[in-house]
């Protein structure tokens, strides 16, 4: 196949350096090392230009009728002050072109509004990130929970919908996102959260099922009684799977009914995109070892004010012995952590002290 592929590596949310490579029509390999030349974060366009500095050591560059394969390695100079990434997570931008680059190649623009050609993902050095959810599909039942199709407000929006949970769901074991088109990658969706509702308020929750409504409306009551977090999705995540033989217990009432609230928060956008995204929740009727979730630190809201250019803003939360005593837990095994600040959060550190 003709064309090129490329990667660019980000240390501070910008594609600082990278490469493009391929095989031309004569069967000759070509490659170019790249560095950031210009960026426009508002339009999400980043210009990369050729550089004589080597960003990657190339191995084989292979091409057949269906794919182009680039083999190589990159040294992470984490002591370089300008190229030091936070934690152990690196953002990697990808580039795909249908035509080979020419000898007089001057620059390439990564345009995130063209998701079939450009985009990004995340790599980790030490952190274990779940990417394979086949076991969920093989072992558990599932049900989709999605918003009604709507056009989010151009200035940003938050839409909610209450659902009646499946009567056979005793424990929830994981989720995968159900995203409309490229809305999970184009910056439209900031965060999706699924909450369980207080069983004592089941009758009130029933009144709000069926319609997608504005979460921030003063008359929207489910916020006050649907507070127990099931799952959180933010861009870059492919879902979550609970540790084997554990699950999040469905909060049922005396009639074995339970209700869940889906909340989708949108960034400011063009006002042209529509969305009906949500989550597919996996569940079982079997007994499982109960797991739980807690929020530590500030809850993201319009009341949490971060000053302009406050690059080093840090929010700290502490779950003390009194916190654990109130939950009735003698011993806690931490199996996973999730960011709950959407795209405002860049790094997370968890310290467990006994």
Short mmCIF file of C-alpha atoms in Angstrom, two decimals:
data_model
loop_
_atom_site.label_atom_id
_atom_site.label_comp_id
_atom_site.label_asym_id
_atom_site.label_seq_id
_atom_site.Cartn_x
_atom_site.Cartn_y
_atom_site.Cartn_z
CA UNK A 1 0.00 0.00 0.00
CA UNK A 2 1.29 3.49 -0.76
CA UNK A 3 1.57 6.19 1.87
CA UNK A 4 3.33 6.83 5.15
CA UNK A 5 2.82 6.33 8.86
CA UNK A 6 4.24 8.39 11.67
CA UNK A 7 4.30 8.99 15.39
CA UNK A 8 4.94 12.10 17.48
CA UNK A 9 5.75 11.98 21.18
CA UNK A 10 4.30 14.36 23.76
CA UNK A 11 5.87 15.35 27.08
CA UNK A 12 3.63 18.32 27.89
CA UNK A 13 0.49 17.67 25.81
CA UNK A 14 2.20 18.89 22.61
CA UNK A 15 3.77 16.62 19.95
CA UNK A 16 7.36 17.70 20.53
CA UNK A 17 9.21 15.32 18.21
CA UNK A 18 8.61 12.25 16.08
CA UNK A 19 8.98 10.74 12.62
CA UNK A 20 7.22 9.68 9.44
CA UNK A 21 8.36 6.75 7.31
CA UNK A 22 7.28 4.45 4.50
CA UNK A 23 8.28 2.70 1.29
CA UNK A 24 8.01 4.52 -2.06
CA UNK A 25 6.80 3.19 -5.42
CA UNK A 26 10.32 1.99 -6.31
CA UNK A 27 10.46 -0.07 -3.12
CA UNK A 28 12.96 2.23 -1.41
CA UNK A 29 12.60 2.99 2.29
CA UNK A 30 12.34 6.60 3.41
CA UNK A 31 12.07 8.32 6.77
CA UNK A 32 12.08 11.83 8.21
CA UNK A 33 12.73 12.91 11.78
CA UNK A 34 10.37 15.66 12.92
CA UNK A 35 10.16 18.37 15.56
CA UNK A 36 7.37 20.74 16.61
CA UNK A 37 7.45 23.90 14.50
CA UNK A 38 4.13 25.57 15.42
CA UNK A 39 1.03 24.75 17.41
CA UNK A 40 -2.48 26.14 17.67
CA UNK A 41 -4.17 24.48 20.65
CA UNK A 42 -7.45 26.29 19.96
CA UNK A 43 -7.87 24.66 16.55
CA UNK A 44 -6.00 21.49 17.59
CA UNK A 45 -3.54 21.75 14.70
CA UNK A 46 0.17 21.07 15.28
CA UNK A 47 2.82 21.63 12.60
CA UNK A 48 5.89 19.38 12.54
CA UNK A 49 8.93 20.11 10.36
CA UNK A 50 11.95 17.96 9.37
CA UNK A 51 15.01 18.07 11.64
CA UNK A 52 18.52 16.65 11.39
CA UNK A 53 18.29 15.48 15.01
CA UNK A 54 17.53 11.78 15.26
CA UNK A 55 14.44 11.07 17.34
CA UNK A 56 14.30 7.34 16.70
CA UNK A 57 16.61 4.50 15.67
CA UNK A 58 14.94 2.79 12.72
CA UNK A 59 14.98 -0.94 12.14
CA UNK A 60 12.96 -2.48 9.33
CA UNK A 61 10.50 -0.46 7.27
CA UNK A 62 8.20 -2.93 5.50
CA UNK A 63 5.20 -2.56 3.24
CA UNK A 64 2.75 -4.95 1.59
CA UNK A 65 -0.69 -4.68 -0.01
CA UNK A 66 -2.51 -4.17 3.29
CA UNK A 67 -0.14 -2.50 5.77
CA UNK A 68 3.03 -0.55 6.44
CA UNK A 69 5.18 -1.67 9.39
CA UNK A 70 7.85 0.54 10.99
CA UNK A 71 10.24 -1.01 13.49
CA UNK A 72 12.41 1.17 15.67
CA UNK A 73 13.27 2.37 19.15
CA UNK A 74 13.35 5.70 20.94
CA UNK A 75 15.44 6.69 23.91
CA UNK A 76 13.47 8.59 26.54
CA UNK A 77 15.77 11.32 27.84
CA UNK A 78 13.69 11.98 30.94
CA UNK A 79 16.44 14.10 32.47
CA UNK A 80 16.13 16.63 29.64
CA UNK A 81 14.27 19.51 31.28
CA UNK A 82 12.33 20.39 28.14
CA UNK A 83 11.29 16.81 27.44
CA UNK A 84 10.39 15.40 30.81
CA UNK A 85 7.01 13.70 31.00
CA UNK A 86 4.88 13.43 34.11
CA UNK A 87 4.53 10.13 35.92
CA UNK A 88 4.98 7.22 33.53
CA UNK A 89 2.33 8.11 30.93
CA UNK A 90 3.28 9.42 27.49
CA UNK A 91 0.86 10.81 24.93
CA UNK A 92 1.59 9.56 21.41
CA UNK A 93 0.12 11.19 18.29
CA UNK A 94 -0.27 9.15 15.11
CA UNK A 95 -0.22 10.22 11.44
CA UNK A 96 -1.45 8.20 8.45
CA UNK A 97 -1.02 9.39 4.86
CA UNK A 98 -2.28 7.79 1.64
CA UNK A 99 0.55 9.23 -0.49
CA UNK A 100 4.30 8.93 -0.06
CA UNK A 101 6.17 12.04 1.08
CA UNK A 102 8.34 13.82 -1.45
CA UNK A 103 12.01 14.78 -1.30
CA UNK A 104 11.17 18.48 -0.85
CA UNK A 105 8.91 17.71 2.11
CA UNK A 106 8.65 20.84 4.29
CA UNK A 107 6.12 20.12 7.06
CA UNK A 108 3.10 18.12 8.13
CA UNK A 109 0.08 19.36 10.08
CA UNK A 110 -1.47 17.08 12.70
CA UNK A 111 -5.12 18.10 12.54
CA UNK A 112 -7.14 16.35 15.26
CA UNK A 113 -10.36 17.29 13.46
CA UNK A 114 -9.42 14.65 10.85
CA UNK A 115 -9.56 11.48 12.98
CA UNK A 116 -9.13 9.13 10.02
CA UNK A 117 -5.62 10.57 9.47
CA UNK A 118 -4.54 11.93 12.86
CA UNK A 119 -5.19 11.18 16.50
CA UNK A 120 -3.50 10.20 19.74
CA UNK A 121 -3.32 7.46 22.32
CA UNK A 122 -1.37 6.87 25.55
CA UNK A 123 1.54 4.58 26.43
CA UNK A 124 2.65 3.71 29.94
CA UNK A 125 6.00 2.49 31.20
CA UNK A 126 5.00 0.96 34.53
CA UNK A 127 1.28 1.52 35.05
CA UNK A 128 -0.97 -1.36 34.03
CA UNK A 129 -3.70 -0.09 31.71
CA UNK A 130 -6.61 -2.34 30.76
CA UNK A 131 -6.99 -2.73 27.01
CA UNK A 132 -8.45 -6.23 26.54
CA UNK A 133 -12.07 -6.67 27.61
CA UNK A 134 -12.84 -9.92 25.82
CA UNK A 135 -13.20 -11.69 29.16
CA UNK A 136 -16.07 -9.37 30.08
CA UNK A 137 -17.90 -10.26 26.88
CA UNK A 138 -17.21 -13.98 27.29
CA UNK A 139 -18.25 -14.36 30.93
CA UNK A 140 -20.95 -11.79 31.68
CA UNK A 141 -24.25 -10.44 30.42
CA UNK A 142 -24.44 -6.81 29.38
CA UNK A 143 -26.88 -4.00 28.72
CA UNK A 144 -26.39 -0.68 26.85
CA UNK A 145 -27.18 2.62 28.54
CA UNK A 146 -27.08 5.60 26.17
CA UNK A 147 -28.39 9.14 26.00
CA UNK A 148 -31.04 10.13 23.48
CA UNK A 149 -29.59 11.73 20.37
CA UNK A 150 -29.04 15.44 21.04
CA UNK A 151 -26.82 18.33 19.99
CA UNK A 152 -24.74 19.56 22.98
CA UNK A 153 -24.68 23.29 23.60
CA UNK A 154 -21.82 25.14 21.96
CA UNK A 155 -20.64 26.62 25.28
CA UNK A 156 -20.41 23.19 26.94
CA UNK A 157 -23.11 20.95 28.32
CA UNK A 158 -24.04 18.18 30.76
CA UNK A 159 -26.77 15.68 29.89
CA UNK A 160 -28.23 13.01 32.18
CA UNK A 161 -30.56 10.05 31.90
CA UNK A 162 -31.92 7.68 34.57
CA UNK A 163 -32.38 4.00 33.76
CA UNK A 164 -33.94 1.07 35.56
CA UNK A 165 -31.22 -1.55 36.06
CA UNK A 166 -31.61 -5.16 34.97
CA UNK A 167 -33.44 -7.24 37.59
CA UNK A 168 -30.90 -10.06 37.16
CA UNK A 169 -27.94 -7.79 37.96
CA UNK A 170 -26.58 -8.54 41.42
CA UNK A 171 -23.05 -7.30 40.74
CA UNK A 172 -21.52 -5.08 38.05
CA UNK A 173 -18.19 -6.36 36.73
CA UNK A 174 -17.09 -3.73 34.21
CA UNK A 175 -17.95 -1.50 31.27
CA UNK A 176 -16.88 -0.44 27.80
CA UNK A 177 -17.77 2.98 26.31
CA UNK A 178 -20.40 3.26 23.59
CA UNK A 179 -19.27 6.28 21.59
CA UNK A 180 -20.99 7.94 18.66
CA UNK A 181 -18.57 8.22 15.75
CA UNK A 182 -15.34 9.93 16.79
CA UNK A 183 -16.92 11.78 19.74
CA UNK A 184 -14.61 9.97 22.16
CA UNK A 185 -11.52 11.26 20.36
CA UNK A 186 -12.40 14.68 18.99
CA UNK A 187 -12.59 16.54 22.30
CA UNK A 188 -16.40 16.77 22.45
CA UNK A 189 -16.90 14.48 25.48
CA UNK A 190 -15.02 15.41 28.64
CA UNK A 191 -16.30 12.66 30.93
CA UNK A 192 -18.99 10.02 31.33
CA UNK A 193 -20.01 8.78 34.78
CA UNK A 194 -22.53 6.15 35.87
CA UNK A 195 -23.96 6.45 39.39
CA UNK A 196 -26.26 4.17 41.35
CA UNK A 197 -29.30 5.76 42.96
CA UNK A 198 -30.28 5.47 46.62
CA UNK A 199 -32.77 2.55 46.89
CA UNK A 200 -34.86 4.63 49.30
CA UNK A 201 -35.52 7.09 46.44
CA UNK A 202 -36.53 4.49 43.84
CA UNK A 203 -40.02 5.95 43.36
CA UNK A 204 -38.55 9.37 42.63
CA UNK A 205 -35.91 7.89 40.32
CA UNK A 206 -38.67 6.14 38.36
CA UNK A 207 -40.19 9.55 37.53
CA UNK A 208 -37.01 10.60 35.68
CA UNK A 209 -36.57 7.50 33.51
CA UNK A 210 -37.16 7.72 29.79
CA UNK A 211 -35.85 11.20 28.93
CA UNK A 212 -32.43 12.77 28.51
CA UNK A 213 -32.39 15.99 30.52
CA UNK A 214 -30.08 18.87 31.40
CA UNK A 215 -28.08 17.79 34.47
CA UNK A 216 -27.55 21.40 35.57
CA UNK A 217 -31.24 22.29 35.57
CA UNK A 218 -32.33 23.44 39.03
CA UNK A 219 -35.30 21.07 38.85
CA UNK A 220 -33.16 18.01 38.06
CA UNK A 221 -33.39 16.05 41.32
CA UNK A 222 -31.51 12.77 40.61
CA UNK A 223 -28.22 14.52 41.41
CA UNK A 224 -29.32 14.62 45.04
CA UNK A 225 -29.92 10.88 45.45
CA UNK A 226 -27.81 9.18 42.73
CA UNK A 227 -24.33 9.54 44.21
CA UNK A 228 -22.76 6.08 44.39
CA UNK A 229 -20.18 5.82 41.59
CA UNK A 230 -20.20 2.73 39.40
CA UNK A 231 -17.84 3.67 36.56
CA UNK A 232 -16.05 6.68 35.08
CA UNK A 233 -14.89 7.09 31.48
CA UNK A 234 -12.52 9.80 30.24
CA UNK A 235 -10.89 10.15 26.79
CA UNK A 236 -8.16 7.57 26.26
CA UNK A 237 -9.87 4.87 28.34
CA UNK A 238 -11.25 1.75 26.68
CA UNK A 239 -13.26 0.72 29.71
CA UNK A 240 -12.78 -1.03 33.04
CA UNK A 241 -12.91 -4.62 34.21
CA UNK A 242 -13.16 -5.44 37.89
CA UNK A 243 -10.67 -7.80 39.46
CA UNK A 244 -11.63 -11.44 38.92
CA UNK A 245 -14.37 -12.73 41.24
CA UNK A 246 -15.15 -9.20 42.48
CA UNK A 247 -17.93 -6.80 41.54
CA UNK A 248 -19.79 -3.66 42.49
CA UNK A 249 -23.01 -4.64 44.24
CA UNK A 250 -26.26 -3.41 42.72
CA UNK A 251 -28.11 -1.18 45.20
CA UNK A 252 -31.56 -2.77 45.09
CA UNK A 253 -34.68 -1.85 47.08
CA UNK A 254 -37.03 -4.23 48.87
CA UNK A 255 -38.66 -5.06 45.50
CA UNK A 256 -35.25 -5.99 44.02
CA UNK A 257 -35.31 -2.93 41.74
CA UNK A 258 -32.45 -0.52 41.26
CA UNK A 259 -31.79 2.61 39.20
CA UNK A 260 -28.70 4.13 37.65
CA UNK A 261 -27.88 7.62 36.40
CA UNK A 262 -25.76 8.21 33.28
CA UNK A 263 -24.07 11.62 33.14
CA UNK A 264 -22.20 12.85 30.05
CA UNK A 265 -20.25 16.11 30.30
CA UNK A 266 -19.29 17.95 27.09
CA UNK A 267 -16.56 20.47 26.38
CA UNK A 268 -17.37 23.63 24.49
CA UNK A 269 -17.63 22.72 20.82
CA UNK A 270 -18.82 23.72 17.38
CA UNK A 271 -22.52 23.28 18.10
CA UNK A 272 -22.89 21.08 15.00
CA UNK A 273 -22.06 17.63 16.42
CA UNK A 274 -24.78 15.37 17.79
CA UNK A 275 -24.26 12.70 20.40
CA UNK A 276 -25.96 9.71 21.99
CA UNK A 277 -22.96 8.11 23.70
CA UNK A 278 -23.05 6.03 26.86
CA UNK A 279 -21.73 2.80 28.35
CA UNK A 280 -22.29 -0.91 28.02
CA UNK A 281 -22.43 -2.31 31.57
CA UNK A 282 -21.54 -5.93 32.31
CA UNK A 283 -23.20 -7.72 35.20
CA UNK A 284 -23.86 -11.10 36.79
CA UNK A 285 -26.50 -12.72 38.98
CA UNK A 286 -23.79 -14.76 40.75
CA UNK A 287 -22.50 -13.84 44.18
CA UNK A 288 -19.17 -12.00 44.01
CA UNK A 289 -16.74 -10.53 46.49
CA UNK A 290 -18.06 -6.98 46.95
CA UNK A 291 -15.81 -4.12 45.82
CA UNK A 292 -16.40 -0.41 46.31
CA UNK A 293 -15.37 2.97 44.98
CA UNK A 294 -14.67 6.22 46.73
CA UNK A 295 -13.81 9.73 45.57
CA UNK A 296 -10.68 11.15 47.16
CA UNK A 297 -9.91 14.84 46.66
CA UNK A 298 -12.00 17.63 45.16
CA UNK A 299 -15.03 16.74 43.10
CA UNK A 300 -14.75 18.45 39.69
CA UNK A 301 -17.40 21.16 39.41
CA UNK A 302 -17.89 24.74 38.28
CA UNK A 303 -17.15 25.78 41.87
CA UNK A 304 -13.59 24.41 41.74
CA UNK A 305 -11.68 27.44 40.46
CA UNK A 306 -8.17 26.99 39.08
CA UNK A 307 -6.28 30.23 38.47
CA UNK A 308 -5.03 30.96 34.91
CA UNK A 309 -1.63 29.44 34.02
CA UNK A 310 -1.63 27.44 37.25
CA UNK A 311 0.38 24.62 35.67
CA UNK A 312 1.31 22.95 38.92
CA UNK A 313 -2.15 22.84 40.48
CA UNK A 314 -2.47 19.88 42.81
CA UNK A 315 -5.49 18.51 44.61
CA UNK A 316 -4.86 16.19 47.54
CA UNK A 317 -7.28 13.88 49.29
CA UNK A 318 -6.81 11.66 52.33
CA UNK A 319 -8.82 8.62 53.31
CA UNK A 320 -7.96 8.31 56.99
CA UNK A 321 -8.54 5.42 59.38
CA UNK A 322 -11.83 7.06 60.36
CA UNK A 323 -12.86 7.02 56.69
CA UNK A 324 -12.22 3.29 56.48
CA UNK A 325 -13.84 2.58 59.84
CA UNK A 326 -17.08 4.18 58.66
CA UNK A 327 -17.19 1.84 55.66
CA UNK A 328 -16.99 -1.27 57.83
CA UNK A 329 -13.89 -2.51 55.95
CA UNK A 330 -11.17 -4.31 57.92
CA UNK A 331 -8.70 -4.61 55.04
CA UNK A 332 -8.56 -2.82 51.70
CA UNK A 333 -6.99 -4.11 48.46
CA UNK A 334 -6.63 -1.34 45.86
CA UNK A 335 -7.09 -2.90 42.43
CA UNK A 336 -7.54 0.19 40.23
CA UNK A 337 -7.73 3.98 40.26
CA UNK A 338 -9.50 6.39 37.89
CA UNK A 339 -9.12 10.09 37.18
CA UNK A 340 -12.40 11.91 37.84
CA UNK A 341 -11.39 15.39 36.66
CA UNK A 342 -11.76 14.78 32.93
CA UNK A 343 -9.19 16.45 30.68
CA UNK A 344 -8.23 18.88 33.49
CA UNK A 345 -6.21 16.11 35.18
CA UNK A 346 -2.75 15.26 33.92
CA UNK A 347 -1.20 13.06 36.57
CA UNK A 348 -2.13 10.95 39.55
CA UNK A 349 -0.17 9.56 42.49
CA UNK A 350 -1.54 7.08 44.98
CA UNK A 351 0.25 6.52 48.30
CA UNK A 352 -0.96 3.75 50.58
CA UNK A 353 0.30 3.92 54.17
CA UNK A 354 -0.48 1.26 56.75
#
